[in-house]
CSV table of C-alpha atoms and ligand atoms in Angstrom, one decimal:
chain,number,residue,atom,x,y,z
A,1,UNK,CA,152.4,89.2,175.7
A,2,UNK,CA,148.8,88.6,176.6
A,3,UNK,CA,147.1,85.6,175.2
A,4,UNK,CA,144.0,86.4,173.2
A,5,UNK,CA,143.1,82.8,172.5
A,6,UNK,CA,143.4,79.9,174.9
A,7,UNK,CA,142.3,76.5,173.8
A,8,UNK,CA,142.3,74.0,176.7
A,9,UNK,CA,141.8,70.3,176.5
A,10,UNK,CA,139.4,70.6,173.6
A,11,UNK,CA,137.8,67.4,172.3
A,12,UNK,CA,135.0,67.0,169.8
A,13,UNK,CA,133.1,63.8,169.4
A,14,UNK,CA,130.6,63.3,166.7
A,15,UNK,CA,128.0,60.6,166.9
A,16,UNK,CA,126.9,59.3,163.5
A,17,UNK,CA,123.7,57.4,163.4
A,18,UNK,CA,123.3,54.9,160.6
A,19,UNK,CA,119.6,54.5,160.3
A,20,UNK,CA,118.3,51.3,158.8
A,21,UNK,CA,115.5,51.7,156.2
A,22,UNK,CA,112.5,51.8,158.5
A,23,UNK,CA,108.8,52.2,158.2
A,24,UNK,CA,107.4,55.2,160.0
A,25,UNK,CA,105.9,52.8,162.6
A,26,UNK,CA,109.2,51.2,163.3
A,27,UNK,CA,110.9,54.5,163.6
A,28,UNK,CA,108.3,55.6,166.2
A,29,UNK,CA,108.7,52.4,168.2
A,30,UNK,CA,112.5,52.2,168.0
A,31,UNK,CA,113.6,55.8,167.4
A,32,UNK,CA,117.3,55.0,167.7
A,33,UNK,CA,117.6,51.6,166.1
A,34,UNK,CA,120.3,51.1,163.6
A,35,UNK,CA,123.9,51.4,164.5
A,36,UNK,CA,125.7,54.4,165.7
A,37,UNK,CA,129.3,55.2,165.6
A,38,UNK,CA,131.3,57.7,167.5
A,39,UNK,CA,134.0,59.6,165.9
A,40,UNK,CA,136.6,61.8,167.7
A,41,UNK,CA,137.2,64.7,165.3
A,42,UNK,CA,139.5,66.4,167.9
A,43,UNK,CA,141.3,65.0,170.9
A,44,UNK,CA,142.8,67.0,173.8
A,45,UNK,CA,143.9,70.0,171.8
A,46,UNK,CA,145.8,72.6,173.8
A,47,UNK,CA,147.4,75.8,172.6
A,48,UNK,CA,147.4,79.6,173.2
A,49,UNK,CA,147.8,82.4,170.7
A,50,UNK,CA,149.3,85.7,171.8
A,51,UNK,CA,148.0,89.1,170.7
A,52,UNK,CA,149.4,90.0,167.3
A,53,UNK,CA,150.4,86.5,166.4
A,54,UNK,CA,149.5,84.8,163.2
A,55,UNK,CA,149.0,81.1,163.7
A,56,UNK,CA,148.8,78.6,160.8
A,57,UNK,CA,146.8,75.4,161.1
A,58,UNK,CA,147.7,72.6,158.8
A,59,UNK,CA,146.8,69.0,158.4
A,60,UNK,CA,145.5,66.5,155.9
A,61,UNK,CA,141.8,66.6,154.8
A,62,UNK,CA,139.6,65.5,157.7
A,63,UNK,CA,142.3,66.1,160.3
A,64,UNK,CA,139.9,68.4,162.2
A,65,UNK,CA,141.0,71.9,161.1
A,66,UNK,CA,137.5,73.2,160.3
A,67,UNK,CA,136.1,71.6,163.4
A,68,UNK,CA,138.7,73.3,165.6
A,69,UNK,CA,137.9,76.7,164.0
A,70,UNK,CA,134.2,76.2,164.4
A,71,UNK,CA,134.7,75.4,168.1
A,72,UNK,CA,136.8,78.6,168.5
A,73,UNK,CA,134.2,80.7,166.8
A,74,UNK,CA,131.4,79.2,168.9
A,75,UNK,CA,129.6,77.6,165.9
A,76,UNK,CA,130.2,74.1,167.4
A,77,UNK,CA,130.3,73.3,171.1
A,78,UNK,CA,133.3,71.2,172.1
A,79,UNK,CA,132.6,67.9,173.9
A,80,UNK,CA,135.2,68.7,176.5
A,81,UNK,CA,137.5,71.6,177.4
A,82,UNK,CA,137.2,75.3,177.2
A,83,UNK,CA,138.1,78.1,174.9
A,84,UNK,CA,138.8,81.7,176.1
A,85,UNK,CA,138.9,84.6,173.7
A,86,UNK,CA,139.8,88.2,174.4
A,87,UNK,CA,138.4,90.7,171.9
A,88,UNK,CA,135.9,90.4,169.1
A,89,UNK,CA,136.3,87.9,166.4
A,90,UNK,CA,135.4,87.8,162.7
A,91,UNK,CA,135.5,84.5,160.9
A,92,UNK,CA,135.5,83.3,157.3
A,93,UNK,CA,134.6,79.7,157.7
A,94,UNK,CA,134.2,77.1,155.0
A,95,UNK,CA,132.3,78.1,151.9
A,96,UNK,CA,128.6,78.0,152.5
A,97,UNK,CA,128.8,79.3,156.0
A,98,UNK,CA,127.1,82.6,156.9
A,99,UNK,CA,125.2,84.0,153.9
A,100,UNK,CA,121.5,83.6,153.1
A,101,UNK,CA,121.2,82.5,149.5
A,102,UNK,CA,118.0,84.3,148.6
A,103,UNK,CA,119.2,87.6,149.9
A,104,UNK,CA,121.2,90.1,147.9
A,105,UNK,CA,124.8,90.9,148.6
A,106,UNK,CA,123.8,94.1,150.2
A,107,UNK,CA,121.3,92.5,152.6
A,108,UNK,CA,123.8,89.8,153.5
A,109,UNK,CA,126.4,92.4,154.4
A,110,UNK,CA,123.9,93.9,156.9
A,111,UNK,CA,123.0,90.4,158.2
A,112,UNK,CA,126.5,89.3,158.6
A,113,UNK,CA,127.4,92.6,160.3
A,114,UNK,CA,124.5,92.1,162.8
A,115,UNK,CA,125.8,88.6,163.5
A,116,UNK,CA,129.1,90.2,164.5
A,117,UNK,CA,127.3,92.7,166.8
A,118,UNK,CA,127.1,95.6,164.4
A,119,UNK,CA,124.1,98.0,164.4
A,120,UNK,CA,122.7,99.1,161.1
A,121,UNK,CA,124.4,102.5,161.5
A,122,UNK,CA,127.7,100.8,162.0
A,123,UNK,CA,127.3,98.7,158.9
A,124,UNK,CA,126.3,101.9,157.0
A,125,UNK,CA,129.6,103.4,157.9
A,126,UNK,CA,131.7,100.5,156.5
A,127,UNK,CA,129.4,99.5,153.6
A,128,UNK,CA,131.2,101.4,150.8
A,129,UNK,CA,134.6,100.1,151.9
A,130,UNK,CA,133.1,96.5,151.9
A,131,UNK,CA,131.8,96.9,148.4
A,132,UNK,CA,134.9,98.5,147.2
A,133,UNK,CA,137.1,95.8,148.6
A,134,UNK,CA,134.9,93.0,147.2
A,135,UNK,CA,134.8,94.7,143.7
A,136,UNK,CA,131.2,93.7,143.5
A,137,UNK,CA,129.7,97.1,142.8
A,138,UNK,CA,127.6,95.8,139.9
A,139,UNK,CA,126.4,92.7,141.7
A,140,UNK,CA,125.7,94.0,145.2
A,141,UNK,CA,121.9,93.9,144.7
A,142,UNK,CA,121.9,90.5,143.1
A,143,UNK,CA,120.9,87.5,145.3
A,144,UNK,CA,124.1,85.7,146.4
A,145,UNK,CA,122.7,82.4,145.0
A,146,UNK,CA,123.8,83.8,141.6
A,147,UNK,CA,127.3,84.5,142.8
A,148,UNK,CA,130.3,82.3,141.8
A,149,UNK,CA,132.2,80.8,144.7
A,150,UNK,CA,134.9,83.4,144.1
A,151,UNK,CA,132.4,86.3,144.3
A,152,UNK,CA,131.0,84.8,147.5
A,153,UNK,CA,134.3,84.7,149.2
A,154,UNK,CA,135.2,88.2,148.0
A,155,UNK,CA,132.2,89.6,149.7
A,156,UNK,CA,132.6,87.5,152.9
A,157,UNK,CA,136.3,88.5,153.1
A,158,UNK,CA,135.5,92.1,152.5
A,159,UNK,CA,133.0,92.1,155.4
A,160,UNK,CA,135.3,90.2,157.8
A,161,UNK,CA,138.2,92.6,157.3
A,162,UNK,CA,136.1,95.8,157.5
A,163,UNK,CA,134.4,95.0,160.8
A,164,UNK,CA,137.6,95.8,162.7
A,165,UNK,CA,138.0,92.5,164.5
A,166,UNK,CA,140.7,91.8,167.1
A,167,UNK,CA,140.9,88.2,165.9
A,168,UNK,CA,140.5,87.2,162.3
A,169,UNK,CA,139.8,83.5,161.5
A,170,UNK,CA,140.2,82.3,157.9
A,171,UNK,CA,139.4,78.7,156.8
A,172,UNK,CA,140.8,77.8,153.4
A,173,UNK,CA,138.9,80.4,151.5
A,174,UNK,CA,142.0,82.3,150.3
A,175,UNK,CA,142.5,79.6,147.7
A,176,UNK,CA,139.1,80.3,146.1
A,177,UNK,CA,139.6,83.7,144.5
A,178,UNK,CA,141.8,84.5,141.5
A,179,UNK,CA,145.4,85.2,142.1
A,180,UNK,CA,145.1,89.0,142.0
A,181,UNK,CA,142.4,88.9,144.6
A,182,UNK,CA,144.3,86.5,146.8
A,183,UNK,CA,147.2,88.9,146.7
A,184,UNK,CA,144.9,91.7,147.8
A,185,UNK,CA,143.6,89.5,150.7
A,186,UNK,CA,147.2,88.7,151.8
A,187,UNK,CA,148.0,92.5,151.7
A,188,UNK,CA,145.1,93.1,154.0
A,189,UNK,CA,146.2,90.3,156.3
A,190,UNK,CA,149.7,91.9,156.5
A,191,UNK,CA,148.1,95.2,157.4
A,192,UNK,CA,146.2,93.4,160.2
A,193,UNK,CA,149.5,92.0,161.4
A,194,UNK,CA,151.1,95.4,161.5
A,195,UNK,CA,148.1,96.6,163.5
A,196,UNK,CA,148.7,93.9,166.1
A,197,UNK,CA,145.7,91.9,165.4
A,198,UNK,CA,145.6,88.1,165.9
A,199,UNK,CA,145.0,85.8,163.0
A,200,UNK,CA,144.2,82.1,162.7
A,201,UNK,CA,144.7,80.8,159.2
A,202,UNK,CA,143.8,77.3,157.9
A,203,UNK,CA,145.3,76.6,154.5
A,204,UNK,CA,146.4,73.9,152.2
A,205,UNK,CA,149.1,76.1,150.8
A,206,UNK,CA,152.4,75.6,152.6
A,207,UNK,CA,153.7,78.7,150.8
A,208,UNK,CA,151.0,80.9,152.3
A,209,UNK,CA,151.8,79.5,155.8
A,210,UNK,CA,155.5,80.3,155.2
A,211,UNK,CA,154.8,83.7,153.9
A,212,UNK,CA,152.5,85.0,156.6
A,213,UNK,CA,152.4,82.8,159.7
A,214,UNK,CA,154.6,83.3,162.8
A,215,UNK,CA,154.0,79.8,164.0
A,216,UNK,CA,152.0,76.8,163.0
A,217,UNK,CA,150.2,73.8,164.5
A,218,UNK,CA,149.7,70.5,162.8
A,219,UNK,CA,146.6,68.3,163.2
A,220,UNK,CA,146.6,64.7,162.3
A,221,UNK,CA,143.5,62.6,162.8
A,222,UNK,CA,142.2,65.0,165.4
A,223,UNK,CA,145.5,65.1,167.4
A,224,UNK,CA,147.9,68.0,167.6
A,225,UNK,CA,151.2,66.6,166.5
A,226,UNK,CA,153.2,69.8,166.4
A,227,UNK,CA,153.2,73.4,167.6
A,228,UNK,CA,156.2,75.5,166.7
A,229,UNK,CA,158.1,77.5,164.1
A,230,UNK,CA,156.6,77.3,160.7
A,231,UNK,CA,159.5,75.5,159.0
A,232,UNK,CA,159.5,72.8,161.7
A,233,UNK,CA,155.8,72.4,161.7
A,234,UNK,CA,155.7,72.1,157.9
A,235,UNK,CA,158.4,69.5,158.0
A,236,UNK,CA,156.4,67.4,160.5
A,237,UNK,CA,153.3,67.8,158.4
A,238,UNK,CA,155.0,66.6,155.2
A,239,UNK,CA,156.7,63.7,156.9
A,240,UNK,CA,153.3,62.6,158.4
A,241,UNK,CA,151.6,62.9,155.0
A,242,UNK,CA,154.3,60.9,153.4
A,243,UNK,CA,154.0,58.3,156.3
A,244,UNK,CA,150.3,58.0,155.6
A,245,UNK,CA,150.9,57.4,151.9
A,246,UNK,CA,153.3,54.6,152.6
A,247,UNK,CA,151.3,53.0,155.4
A,248,UNK,CA,148.0,53.0,153.5
A,249,UNK,CA,149.2,51.2,150.5
A,250,UNK,CA,147.7,47.7,150.2
A,251,UNK,CA,150.1,45.0,151.2
A,252,UNK,CA,152.6,47.6,152.3
A,253,UNK,CA,154.2,47.6,148.9
A,254,UNK,CA,154.8,50.7,146.8
A,255,UNK,CA,157.6,52.3,148.8
A,256,UNK,CA,159.7,54.8,147.0
A,257,UNK,CA,162.6,56.5,148.8
A,258,UNK,CA,164.8,59.3,147.8
A,259,UNK,CA,168.2,58.1,149.0
A,260,UNK,CA,170.0,61.3,148.2
A,261,UNK,CA,171.5,63.7,145.7
A,262,UNK,CA,175.0,63.6,144.3
A,263,UNK,CA,176.8,66.2,142.2
A,264,UNK,CA,179.3,64.9,139.6
A,265,UNK,CA,181.6,67.7,140.5
A,266,UNK,CA,181.5,66.5,144.1
A,267,UNK,CA,179.9,69.7,145.4
A,268,UNK,CA,176.7,71.6,145.2
A,269,UNK,CA,178.5,74.8,144.4
A,270,UNK,CA,177.4,77.0,141.6
A,271,UNK,CA,178.4,80.4,140.2
A,272,UNK,CA,175.6,82.9,139.9
A,273,UNK,CA,174.2,82.7,136.3
A,274,UNK,CA,175.7,79.3,135.5
A,275,UNK,CA,174.2,75.8,135.8
A,276,UNK,CA,174.4,72.9,138.2
A,277,UNK,CA,173.9,69.3,137.4
A,278,UNK,CA,173.2,66.6,139.9
A,279,UNK,CA,171.7,63.2,140.2
A,280,UNK,CA,168.9,62.1,142.5
A,281,UNK,CA,169.0,58.4,143.6
A,282,UNK,CA,165.6,56.9,144.2
A,283,UNK,CA,164.9,53.3,145.2
A,284,UNK,CA,161.5,51.6,144.8
A,285,UNK,CA,160.2,48.1,145.1
A,286,UNK,CA,157.9,48.3,142.0
A,287,UNK,CA,157.8,50.3,138.8
A,288,UNK,CA,156.3,53.7,139.4
A,289,UNK,CA,155.8,56.9,137.4
A,290,UNK,CA,155.7,60.3,139.0
A,291,UNK,CA,156.8,63.9,138.6
A,292,UNK,CA,159.9,65.2,140.2
A,293,UNK,CA,159.5,68.2,142.4
A,294,UNK,CA,162.5,70.4,143.2
A,295,UNK,CA,162.3,73.2,145.6
A,296,UNK,CA,164.9,75.8,146.5
A,297,UNK,CA,164.6,77.5,149.9
A,298,UNK,CA,166.6,80.2,151.6
A,299,UNK,CA,167.9,79.4,155.1
A,300,UNK,CA,165.2,81.7,156.4
A,301,UNK,CA,162.5,79.4,155.0
A,302,UNK,CA,161.5,81.4,151.9
A,303,UNK,CA,160.6,79.4,148.9
A,304,UNK,CA,162.7,80.8,146.1
A,305,UNK,CA,161.6,78.4,143.4
A,306,UNK,CA,159.6,75.2,142.8
A,307,UNK,CA,159.9,73.6,139.3
A,308,UNK,CA,157.0,72.8,137.1
A,309,UNK,CA,156.7,69.2,138.3
A,310,UNK,CA,154.4,68.2,135.4
A,311,UNK,CA,157.2,69.0,133.0
A,312,UNK,CA,159.5,66.7,134.9
A,313,UNK,CA,158.0,63.2,134.6
A,314,UNK,CA,160.1,60.1,135.5
A,315,UNK,CA,159.5,56.4,135.2
A,316,UNK,CA,161.3,54.3,137.8
A,317,UNK,CA,162.1,50.6,137.6
A,318,UNK,CA,162.1,48.4,140.7
A,319,UNK,CA,165.5,48.8,142.4
A,320,UNK,CA,167.8,51.7,142.3
A,321,UNK,CA,167.3,54.6,139.8
A,322,UNK,CA,169.3,57.6,139.0
A,323,UNK,CA,167.6,60.7,137.7
A,324,UNK,CA,169.6,63.6,136.3
A,325,UNK,CA,168.6,67.2,137.2
A,326,UNK,CA,169.9,70.4,135.9
A,327,UNK,CA,169.3,73.8,137.4
A,328,UNK,CA,170.0,76.2,134.6
A,329,UNK,CA,171.3,79.8,134.8
A,330,UNK,CA,170.9,80.0,138.6
A,331,UNK,CA,169.9,83.6,139.3
A,332,UNK,CA,170.6,83.4,143.0
A,333,UNK,CA,172.9,85.7,144.9
A,334,UNK,CA,175.6,84.4,147.1
A,335,UNK,CA,174.6,82.3,150.1
A,336,UNK,CA,173.5,78.8,151.1
A,337,UNK,CA,170.2,77.4,150.0
A,338,UNK,CA,168.4,74.2,150.8
A,339,UNK,CA,167.2,71.8,148.1
A,340,UNK,CA,164.1,69.7,148.7
A,341,UNK,CA,163.3,66.9,146.4
A,342,UNK,CA,160.0,65.0,146.1
A,343,UNK,CA,158.1,62.6,143.8
A,344,UNK,CA,154.4,63.2,143.3
A,345,UNK,CA,151.8,61.1,141.6
A,346,UNK,CA,151.3,62.1,137.9
A,347,UNK,CA,147.7,63.2,138.6
A,348,UNK,CA,148.6,65.7,141.3
A,349,UNK,CA,148.7,65.9,144.9
A,350,UNK,CA,149.8,62.6,146.5
A,351,UNK,CA,153.4,62.6,147.6
A,352,UNK,CA,155.1,59.4,146.8
A,353,UNK,CA,158.4,60.3,148.4
A,354,UNK,CA,159.9,63.4,149.9
A,355,UNK,CA,163.3,64.4,151.1
A,356,UNK,CA,163.6,67.7,152.9
A,357,UNK,CA,167.0,69.4,152.8
A,358,UNK,CA,168.4,66.8,150.4
A,359,UNK,CA,171.4,69.0,149.8
A,360,UNK,CA,172.7,72.5,150.5
A,361,UNK,CA,173.3,74.6,147.5
A,362,UNK,CA,176.2,77.1,147.8
A,363,UNK,CA,176.0,80.0,145.4
A,364,UNK,CA,178.9,82.2,144.5
A,365,UNK,CA,178.4,85.7,143.3
A,366,UNK,CA,180.9,88.5,142.7
A,367,UNK,CA,178.6,91.4,142.1
A,368,UNK,CA,177.5,93.9,144.6
A,369,UNK,CA,173.7,93.4,144.5
A,370,UNK,CA,172.2,92.1,147.6
A,371,UNK,CA,169.1,90.0,148.3
A,372,UNK,CA,168.1,86.6,147.0
A,373,UNK,CA,168.1,87.1,143.3
A,374,UNK,CA,169.7,89.6,140.9
A,375,UNK,CA,167.3,92.0,139.2
A,376,UNK,CA,169.2,93.8,136.5
A,377,UNK,CA,168.6,97.5,137.0
A,378,UNK,CA,169.8,100.7,135.4
A,379,UNK,CA,169.3,104.3,136.3
A,380,UNK,CA,169.1,107.0,133.8
A,381,UNK,CA,169.1,110.7,134.7
A,382,UNK,CA,167.1,112.7,132.2
B,1,ADP,N1,128.9,67.4,161.8
B,1,ADP,C1,129.7,66.3,161.7
B,1,ADP,N2,129.2,65.1,162.0
B,1,ADP,C2,130.0,64.0,161.9
B,1,ADP,N3,131.3,64.0,161.5
B,1,ADP,C3,131.8,65.2,161.2
B,1,ADP,C4,131.0,66.4,161.3
B,1,ADP,N4,131.8,67.5,160.9
B,1,ADP,C5,133.0,67.0,160.6
B,1,ADP,N5,133.0,65.6,160.8
B,1,ADP,C6,134.2,64.7,160.6
B,1,ADP,O1,135.2,65.2,161.4
B,1,ADP,C7,136.5,65.1,160.7
B,1,ADP,C8,137.2,66.4,160.6
B,1,ADP,O2,136.5,67.2,159.7
B,1,ADP,P1,137.0,68.7,159.4
B,1,ADP,O3,137.2,69.4,160.7
B,1,ADP,O4,136.1,69.3,158.5
B,1,ADP,O5,138.4,68.4,158.8
B,1,ADP,P2,139.4,69.4,157.9
B,1,ADP,O6,138.8,70.8,157.9
B,1,ADP,O7,140.7,69.2,158.6
B,1,ADP,O8,139.4,68.8,156.5
B,1,ADP,C9,136.2,64.5,159.3
B,1,ADP,O9,136.4,63.1,159.3
B,1,ADP,C10,134.7,64.8,159.2
B,1,ADP,O10,134.1,63.8,158.3
B,2,MG,MG1,138.1,72.0,156.5
């Protein structure tokens, strides 16, 4: 397989100047007074991407994902190292990149096209497809400053996928649109995959990475800490996030651990359509409230279900706690599934504790359907 992207020893150092309040005269006499601080947003990043591969890039906020993509797209010059690309590239960088706010959607399509090396004639040829994909027929002559962020992304995505790129680079933006439009983008990405194009995808959504990437890399404070199969990379990403949460708590207190799961019946076996009860044991060194997250995965890494964590609040006392969980009317077909269990902060995203593959769930099913879940179906001949 030929490599279409080669990233070699890439580092990016930002120098941030903290100017003191100065008079104009002082500023002219001592142009660089005030302190400056260097910050390594990326350190020694190395990886290659083969033609037709879809690479996911994950990492906490500020880990350097956008900086890396900007270096790959040539928007930023890396401090050291080199990047080689084979083929033409279209990028959807962070919101705000690319479009001229005063110009209409139409003019921006032409502008963006010319930035990607398209002549006016070439843009004419794809224009209708771009507008149709973006669903902005009625707004295409409106200045984009009046667009919502969702509309903005729709137009940018529509251009990027219609300019026929060999490499498509997408930073976060998929999360902006509504769900229906997201699904449409993902359909288009899948078509790109079938056509053998190469895709780099930065996203917060582990599900999206699982659903579409062949491989993922994990960034952590500018270092690449994993490069490998998606399931493995996501596990490392989660463990690192969790490590951060624990390390950064003042005084080192506030540790919650999920010690394990135990089923009263002694096994995690359940018949299709019936329910399974089990207990999760959590230990903490102070009282803590959180929501319990339960995920069920197939062995091939497909998320079958995540519960509504907000509907599963728990309050833990210092010491050992047992929390009862019931999975009702399990609709799975026979096979072995993995259970992940986590505790998240009531307000949302911070993971207080996480246990990957806390138990394997064995599902027994006598019927003859195959797949992951049973969908009742009937056939009538008229
Ligand atoms: N132009 C810049 N000048 C100084 N620091 C920057 C600049 N761009 C990004 N950074 C810093 O580099 C780090 C990585 O940023 P970024 O690549 O945007 O992270 P991510 O996309 O993973 O959230 C952050 O700490 C950010 O503040
Ligand atoms: Mg970013």
